[in-house]
Amino acid sequence: MGRLAYVNGRYVPHAQAMVHVEDRGYQFADGVYEVVPVIDGVLIDEEPHLDRLGYSLGELRIAWPVSRNVLKLILRELVRRNGLRRGIVYFQVTRGVAPRDHKFPAKVKSALVVTTKRMNPPSEAMLRDGVAVSSQPDIRWTRRDIKSLSLLPNILAKQAATEAKAFEAWLVGPDGTVTEGSSTNAWIVKNGAVITYPKSHDILGGITRLSLLELVQKTGVTLVERGFTLKEALEADEAFLTSSSAFLLPVTSIDGQNIGNGKPGPISEKLRAIYLENVARQIGAAK
Ligand code: PMP
């Protein structure tokens, strides 16, 4: 049997998974989403992802479509039915279906869609050589902490980066500060200190970022949560990015200019190893 999706209470063939044309997600991007990595069939960092979903829903005053526990059952069931070992589970919640009108509908039931996707781990070449980043202007709204479906500025930045033959776009504010990537958090290493933008309305609080911060604190590596400029990034010893699908990837060039010696740095490699140990522990605990 082919891949299934979960759409508002039913498991349906992925190719026939549809929502109504007046779903507010479709018309207004009035909804939020999460992406949870799956390794060996185990959902990694599921609880913090659900915490963040609850936060995003709360900020937009969208009701949970089902209880947190039922959602967990649905996620597991779809992963099981699709036989997913390595990849991601994607879920989105919209305010629901209602006649098109900007203000919140009086009575509406929030809508839930869940899909899974197989994904390979980052290639050997990416880990050996690191990835290239292209700087792009950050033209987003001022509530980037909400994991909203509205991703146009992120899409445009990623496309521009792709056309510049880069793996990711790093978004730069009017004051020259790098906030984060189009779908990843941004980090640099300078004189042994690991630096990343502080948790605030300006960035999405990445779950990989959160886990890594906790792990770094235990290693004794100096950690500084502050903005850094593009100029600082270009002059950094190392740079890397984090996300649920990439985990941690070394960044070895920005706008065609090498970072450090142009090879993945030792601190990035150490942190990647520490992060992967944490993932392995979660897999072990789930079995
Ligand atoms: N920033 C943005 C803008 C993102 O879209 C993502 C990916 N969801 C991240 C950072 C990384 O977050 P996470 O580690 O939770 O995948």
Tab-separated table of C-alpha atoms and ligand atoms in Angstrom:
chain	number	residue	atom	x	y	z
A	1	MET	CA	0.000	0.000	0.000
A	2	GLY	CA	1.210	3.546	-0.773
A	3	ARG	CA	1.946	6.328	1.642
A	4	LEU	CA	-0.890	7.647	3.795
A	5	ALA	CA	-1.664	11.100	5.158
A	6	TYR	CA	-3.890	12.027	8.079
A	7	VAL	CA	-6.514	14.654	7.211
A	8	ASN	CA	-9.064	15.791	9.791
A	9	GLY	CA	-9.787	12.443	11.387
A	10	ARG	CA	-9.028	10.067	8.528
A	11	TYR	CA	-6.001	8.221	7.184
A	12	VAL	CA	-6.187	8.652	3.405
A	13	PRO	CA	-3.881	7.816	0.467
A	14	HIS	CA	-1.348	10.640	0.218
A	15	ALA	CA	-2.283	11.378	-3.409
A	16	GLN	CA	-5.896	11.954	-2.394
A	17	ALA	CA	-5.196	13.988	0.744
A	18	MET	CA	-7.227	17.195	0.301
A	19	VAL	CA	-8.469	20.119	2.359
A	20	HIS	CA	-11.410	22.417	1.605
A	21	VAL	CA	-10.763	25.513	-0.565
A	22	GLU	CA	-11.971	27.671	2.321
A	23	ASP	CA	-9.499	26.227	4.807
A	24	ARG	CA	-8.008	29.379	6.327
A	25	GLY	CA	-4.556	27.867	5.972
A	26	TYR	CA	-5.033	27.802	2.203
A	27	GLN	CA	-6.556	31.292	2.001
A	28	PHE	CA	-4.703	33.274	4.686
A	29	ALA	CA	-1.825	31.050	5.892
A	30	ASP	CA	-3.846	31.237	9.136
A	31	GLY	CA	-2.172	28.312	10.836
A	32	VAL	CA	0.985	26.843	12.295
A	33	TYR	CA	3.114	23.758	11.753
A	34	GLU	CA	5.795	21.515	13.179
A	35	VAL	CA	8.418	19.200	11.712
A	36	VAL	CA	9.677	16.374	13.923
A	37	PRO	CA	12.635	14.260	12.813
A	38	VAL	CA	12.186	10.497	12.807
A	39	ILE	CA	15.196	8.205	13.167
A	40	ASP	CA	14.892	4.428	13.448
A	41	GLY	CA	11.132	5.049	13.610
A	42	VAL	CA	11.535	7.158	16.788
A	43	LEU	CA	10.275	10.755	17.001
A	44	ILE	CA	13.189	12.881	18.210
A	45	ASP	CA	12.539	15.715	20.700
A	46	GLU	CA	8.791	15.177	20.348
A	47	GLU	CA	7.849	16.921	23.629
A	48	PRO	CA	9.593	20.242	22.935
A	49	HIS	CA	8.073	20.214	19.435
A	50	LEU	CA	4.611	19.788	20.968
A	51	ASP	CA	5.404	22.529	23.495
A	52	ARG	CA	6.274	24.854	20.626
A	53	LEU	CA	3.087	23.890	18.761
A	54	GLY	CA	1.105	24.803	21.886
A	55	TYR	CA	2.951	28.131	22.074
A	56	SER	CA	2.304	28.983	18.399
A	57	LEU	CA	-1.378	28.007	18.701
A	58	GLY	CA	-1.743	30.054	21.893
A	59	GLU	CA	-0.178	33.165	20.364
A	60	LEU	CA	-2.646	32.985	17.448
A	61	ARG	CA	-5.599	31.883	19.606
A	62	ILE	CA	-6.143	28.719	17.581
A	63	ALA	CA	-7.553	25.751	19.527
A	64	TRP	CA	-5.740	22.403	19.639
A	65	PRO	CA	-7.503	20.277	16.974
A	66	VAL	CA	-7.231	17.205	19.238
A	67	SER	CA	-5.656	16.820	22.663
A	68	ARG	CA	-1.889	16.665	22.944
A	69	ASN	CA	-2.037	12.959	23.799
A	70	VAL	CA	-4.323	12.130	20.883
A	71	LEU	CA	-2.013	14.081	18.568
A	72	LYS	CA	0.901	11.971	19.806
A	73	LEU	CA	-1.065	8.814	18.997
A	74	ILE	CA	-1.859	10.105	15.490
A	75	LEU	CA	1.787	10.996	14.795
A	76	ARG	CA	2.946	7.549	15.925
A	77	GLU	CA	0.206	5.791	14.012
A	78	LEU	CA	1.042	7.562	10.738
A	79	VAL	CA	4.760	6.857	11.188
A	80	ARG	CA	3.862	3.187	11.840
A	81	ARG	CA	1.402	2.847	8.942
A	82	ASN	CA	3.896	4.437	6.545
A	83	GLY	CA	6.732	2.260	7.834
A	84	LEU	CA	8.841	5.418	8.234
A	85	ARG	CA	12.306	4.706	9.634
A	86	ARG	CA	14.240	7.853	8.710
A	87	GLY	CA	12.702	11.165	7.747
A	88	ILE	CA	10.265	13.684	9.125
A	89	VAL	CA	6.688	13.882	10.295
A	90	TYR	CA	5.034	17.166	9.299
A	91	PHE	CA	1.862	18.422	10.942
A	92	GLN	CA	-0.064	21.608	10.525
A	93	VAL	CA	-3.021	23.104	12.304
A	94	THR	CA	-5.143	25.821	10.736
A	95	ARG	CA	-7.923	27.872	12.265
A	96	GLY	CA	-10.330	25.766	10.190
A	97	VAL	CA	-12.784	26.095	7.321
A	98	ALA	CA	-15.057	29.153	7.122
A	99	PRO	CA	-16.356	31.649	4.527
A	100	ARG	CA	-13.476	33.954	3.621
A	101	ASP	CA	-13.371	36.899	6.020
A	102	HIS	CA	-10.282	38.286	7.740
A	103	LYS	CA	-11.698	38.293	11.252
A	104	PHE	CA	-11.800	35.046	13.243
A	105	PRO	CA	-14.921	32.989	12.438
A	106	ALA	CA	-17.362	32.792	15.361
A	107	LYS	CA	-17.615	29.026	15.292
A	108	VAL	CA	-14.893	26.997	13.700
A	109	LYS	CA	-13.085	23.748	14.342
A	110	SER	CA	-9.340	23.834	13.815
A	111	ALA	CA	-8.064	21.556	11.073
A	112	LEU	CA	-5.234	19.021	11.372
A	113	VAL	CA	-3.138	17.536	8.593
A	114	VAL	CA	-0.227	15.133	9.170
A	115	THR	CA	2.159	13.780	6.528
A	116	THR	CA	5.437	11.882	6.618
A	117	LYS	CA	8.409	12.052	4.293
A	118	ARG	CA	11.403	9.768	3.928
A	119	MET	CA	14.690	11.659	4.057
A	120	ASN	CA	18.277	10.567	3.825
A	121	PRO	CA	20.836	11.833	6.325
A	122	PRO	CA	23.095	14.652	5.077
A	123	SER	CA	25.533	13.307	2.488
A	124	GLU	CA	29.138	12.420	3.252
A	125	ALA	CA	30.218	15.313	1.023
A	126	MET	CA	28.122	17.833	2.964
A	127	LEU	CA	29.630	16.707	6.257
A	128	ARG	CA	33.174	16.569	4.859
A	129	ASP	CA	33.091	19.904	2.988
A	130	GLY	CA	30.392	21.805	4.872
A	131	VAL	CA	27.759	23.848	3.066
A	132	ALA	CA	27.640	27.264	1.429
A	133	VAL	CA	25.396	30.047	2.646
A	134	SER	CA	24.187	33.142	0.820
A	135	SER	CA	23.203	36.297	2.738
A	136	GLN	CA	19.758	37.693	1.975
A	137	PRO	CA	17.767	40.596	3.420
A	138	ASP	CA	15.451	39.623	6.265
A	139	ILE	CA	12.086	40.972	5.064
A	140	ARG	CA	9.871	39.015	7.487
A	141	TRP	CA	7.277	40.211	10.008
A	142	THR	CA	8.189	40.831	13.653
A	143	ARG	CA	6.716	37.626	15.193
A	144	ARG	CA	9.144	35.059	13.860
A	145	ASP	CA	8.858	33.127	17.128
A	146	ILE	CA	5.475	31.828	15.932
A	147	LYS	CA	5.924	28.845	13.600
A	148	SER	CA	3.409	30.253	11.144
A	149	LEU	CA	2.517	28.737	7.778
A	150	SER	CA	3.249	32.105	6.212
A	151	LEU	CA	6.688	31.476	4.746
A	152	LEU	CA	6.873	33.688	1.639
A	153	PRO	CA	9.953	35.678	2.730
A	154	ASN	CA	11.674	32.418	3.724
A	155	ILE	CA	10.814	30.845	0.367
A	156	LEU	CA	12.097	33.854	-1.582
A	157	ALA	CA	15.329	33.905	0.423
A	158	LYS	CA	15.883	30.153	-0.033
A	159	GLN	CA	15.239	30.440	-3.766
A	160	ALA	CA	17.701	33.327	-4.073
A	161	ALA	CA	20.272	31.259	-2.151
A	162	THR	CA	19.632	28.257	-4.387
A	163	GLU	CA	20.135	30.414	-7.476
A	164	ALA	CA	23.417	31.585	-5.899
A	165	LYS	CA	24.352	27.854	-5.613
A	166	ALA	CA	24.158	27.982	-1.811
A	167	PHE	CA	22.511	25.441	0.492
A	168	GLU	CA	20.872	28.002	2.773
A	169	ALA	CA	20.105	31.718	3.041
A	170	TRP	CA	21.224	33.611	6.149
A	171	LEU	CA	18.822	36.439	6.808
A	172	VAL	CA	20.339	39.817	7.572
A	173	GLY	CA	18.423	42.628	9.269
A	174	PRO	CA	18.729	46.338	8.355
A	175	ASP	CA	21.425	46.775	11.047
A	176	GLY	CA	23.589	44.056	9.479
A	177	THR	CA	22.748	41.395	12.096
A	178	VAL	CA	22.235	37.800	11.002
A	179	THR	CA	19.007	36.624	12.647
A	180	GLU	CA	18.798	33.022	11.384
A	181	GLY	CA	18.540	30.958	8.204
A	182	SER	CA	15.448	30.613	5.997
A	183	SER	CA	14.689	27.299	7.740
A	184	THR	CA	17.604	26.853	10.123
A	185	ASN	CA	19.244	28.654	13.051
A	186	ALA	CA	22.618	30.332	12.457
A	187	TRP	CA	25.732	30.003	14.618
A	188	ILE	CA	29.345	31.156	14.558
A	189	VAL	CA	32.408	30.254	16.616
A	190	LYS	CA	34.977	32.937	17.493
A	191	ASN	CA	37.964	32.462	19.811
A	192	GLY	CA	36.390	29.299	21.233
A	193	ALA	CA	32.985	30.906	21.981
A	194	VAL	CA	29.804	29.640	20.318
A	195	ILE	CA	27.516	32.538	19.360
A	196	THR	CA	23.864	32.484	18.261
A	197	TYR	CA	20.976	34.980	18.193
A	198	PRO	CA	19.036	35.139	21.493
A	199	LYS	CA	15.566	33.623	21.823
A	200	SER	CA	13.118	36.447	21.138
A	201	HIS	CA	10.365	37.488	18.726
A	202	ASP	CA	13.100	37.982	16.085
A	203	ILE	CA	13.814	34.298	15.443
A	204	LEU	CA	12.107	30.944	15.511
A	205	GLY	CA	13.183	29.183	18.689
A	206	GLY	CA	14.559	26.099	16.953
A	207	ILE	CA	14.209	22.833	18.847
A	208	THR	CA	17.622	21.706	17.601
A	209	ARG	CA	18.979	25.057	18.821
A	210	LEU	CA	17.367	24.500	22.218
A	211	SER	CA	18.693	20.933	22.599
A	212	LEU	CA	22.142	21.974	21.443
A	213	LEU	CA	22.262	24.910	23.895
A	214	GLU	CA	21.496	22.517	26.756
A	215	LEU	CA	24.168	20.093	25.563
A	216	VAL	CA	26.783	22.820	25.014
A	217	GLN	CA	26.254	24.127	28.535
A	218	LYS	CA	27.388	20.740	29.856
A	219	THR	CA	30.592	20.675	27.799
A	220	GLY	CA	32.230	23.793	29.202
A	221	VAL	CA	32.363	25.428	25.747
A	222	THR	CA	31.592	29.168	26.154
A	223	LEU	CA	28.153	30.069	24.914
A	224	VAL	CA	26.979	33.559	24.019
A	225	GLU	CA	23.400	34.269	22.985
A	226	ARG	CA	23.686	37.514	21.031
A	227	GLY	CA	23.263	38.784	17.507
A	228	PHE	CA	26.308	38.775	15.256
A	229	THR	CA	26.793	40.780	12.093
A	230	LEU	CA	27.419	39.385	8.642
A	231	LYS	CA	30.900	40.928	8.847
A	232	GLU	CA	31.577	39.012	12.085
A	233	ALA	CA	30.339	35.814	10.472
A	234	LEU	CA	32.705	36.308	7.531
A	235	GLU	CA	35.574	36.759	9.997
A	236	ALA	CA	34.519	33.878	12.291
A	237	ASP	CA	36.699	30.819	12.961
A	238	GLU	CA	33.774	28.492	12.239
A	239	ALA	CA	30.110	28.645	11.366
A	240	PHE	CA	27.294	26.124	11.351
A	241	LEU	CA	23.525	25.804	11.078
A	242	THR	CA	20.952	23.700	12.903
A	243	SER	CA	17.486	22.342	12.120
A	244	SER	CA	15.350	19.296	12.734
A	245	SER	CA	16.088	17.829	9.324
A	246	ALA	CA	19.795	18.763	9.007
A	247	PHE	CA	20.638	18.543	12.753
A	248	LEU	CA	23.979	20.381	12.603
A	249	LEU	CA	25.802	21.166	9.384
A	250	PRO	CA	29.102	23.035	9.163
A	251	VAL	CA	28.965	26.227	7.072
A	252	THR	CA	32.262	26.682	5.238
A	253	SER	CA	31.519	29.646	2.989
A	254	ILE	CA	29.302	32.722	3.038
A	255	ASP	CA	28.704	34.682	-0.170
A	256	GLY	CA	31.534	32.736	-1.791
A	257	GLN	CA	34.053	33.655	0.915
A	258	ASN	CA	35.640	30.892	3.003
A	259	ILE	CA	34.981	30.766	6.746
A	260	GLY	CA	38.157	29.980	8.674
A	261	ASN	CA	40.204	27.636	6.501
A	262	GLY	CA	37.156	26.674	4.445
A	263	LYS	CA	36.801	23.289	6.178
A	264	PRO	CA	34.391	22.215	8.935
A	265	GLY	CA	35.858	23.397	12.241
A	266	PRO	CA	36.661	21.267	15.306
A	267	ILE	CA	34.005	22.820	17.568
A	268	SER	CA	31.273	22.343	14.940
A	269	GLU	CA	32.316	18.703	14.548
A	270	LYS	CA	32.415	18.164	18.312
A	271	LEU	CA	28.952	19.693	18.764
A	272	ARG	CA	27.551	17.608	15.921
A	273	ALA	CA	28.912	14.469	17.605
A	274	ILE	CA	27.443	15.514	20.963
A	275	TYR	CA	24.100	16.206	19.323
A	276	LEU	CA	24.068	12.805	17.594
A	277	GLU	CA	24.859	11.077	20.907
A	278	ASN	CA	21.798	12.759	22.372
A	279	VAL	CA	19.695	11.492	19.437
A	280	ALA	CA	21.083	7.971	19.928
A	281	ARG	CA	20.176	8.129	23.628
A	282	GLN	CA	16.585	9.028	22.747
A	283	ILE	CA	16.386	6.121	20.290
A	284	GLY	CA	17.796	3.770	22.918
A	285	ALA	CA	15.297	4.972	25.528
A	286	ALA	CA	12.345	4.507	23.145
A	287	LYS	CA	13.169	0.850	22.384
B	1	PMP	N1	14.425	28.998	11.857
B	1	PMP	C1	13.435	28.885	10.961
B	1	PMP	C2	12.934	30.126	10.284
B	1	PMP	C3	12.891	27.622	10.656
B	1	PMP	O1	11.887	27.503	9.774
B	1	PMP	C4	13.420	26.469	11.281
B	1	PMP	C5	12.906	25.108	10.934
B	1	PMP	N2	11.633	24.894	11.379
B	1	PMP	C6	14.454	26.633	12.215
B	1	PMP	C7	14.934	27.914	12.481
B	1	PMP	C8	15.034	25.452	12.939
B	1	PMP	O2	14.121	24.973	13.886
B	1	PMP	P1	14.122	23.439	14.331
B	1	PMP	O3	15.453	23.155	14.931
B	1	PMP	O4	13.017	23.372	15.330
B	1	PMP	O5	13.871	22.623	13.109
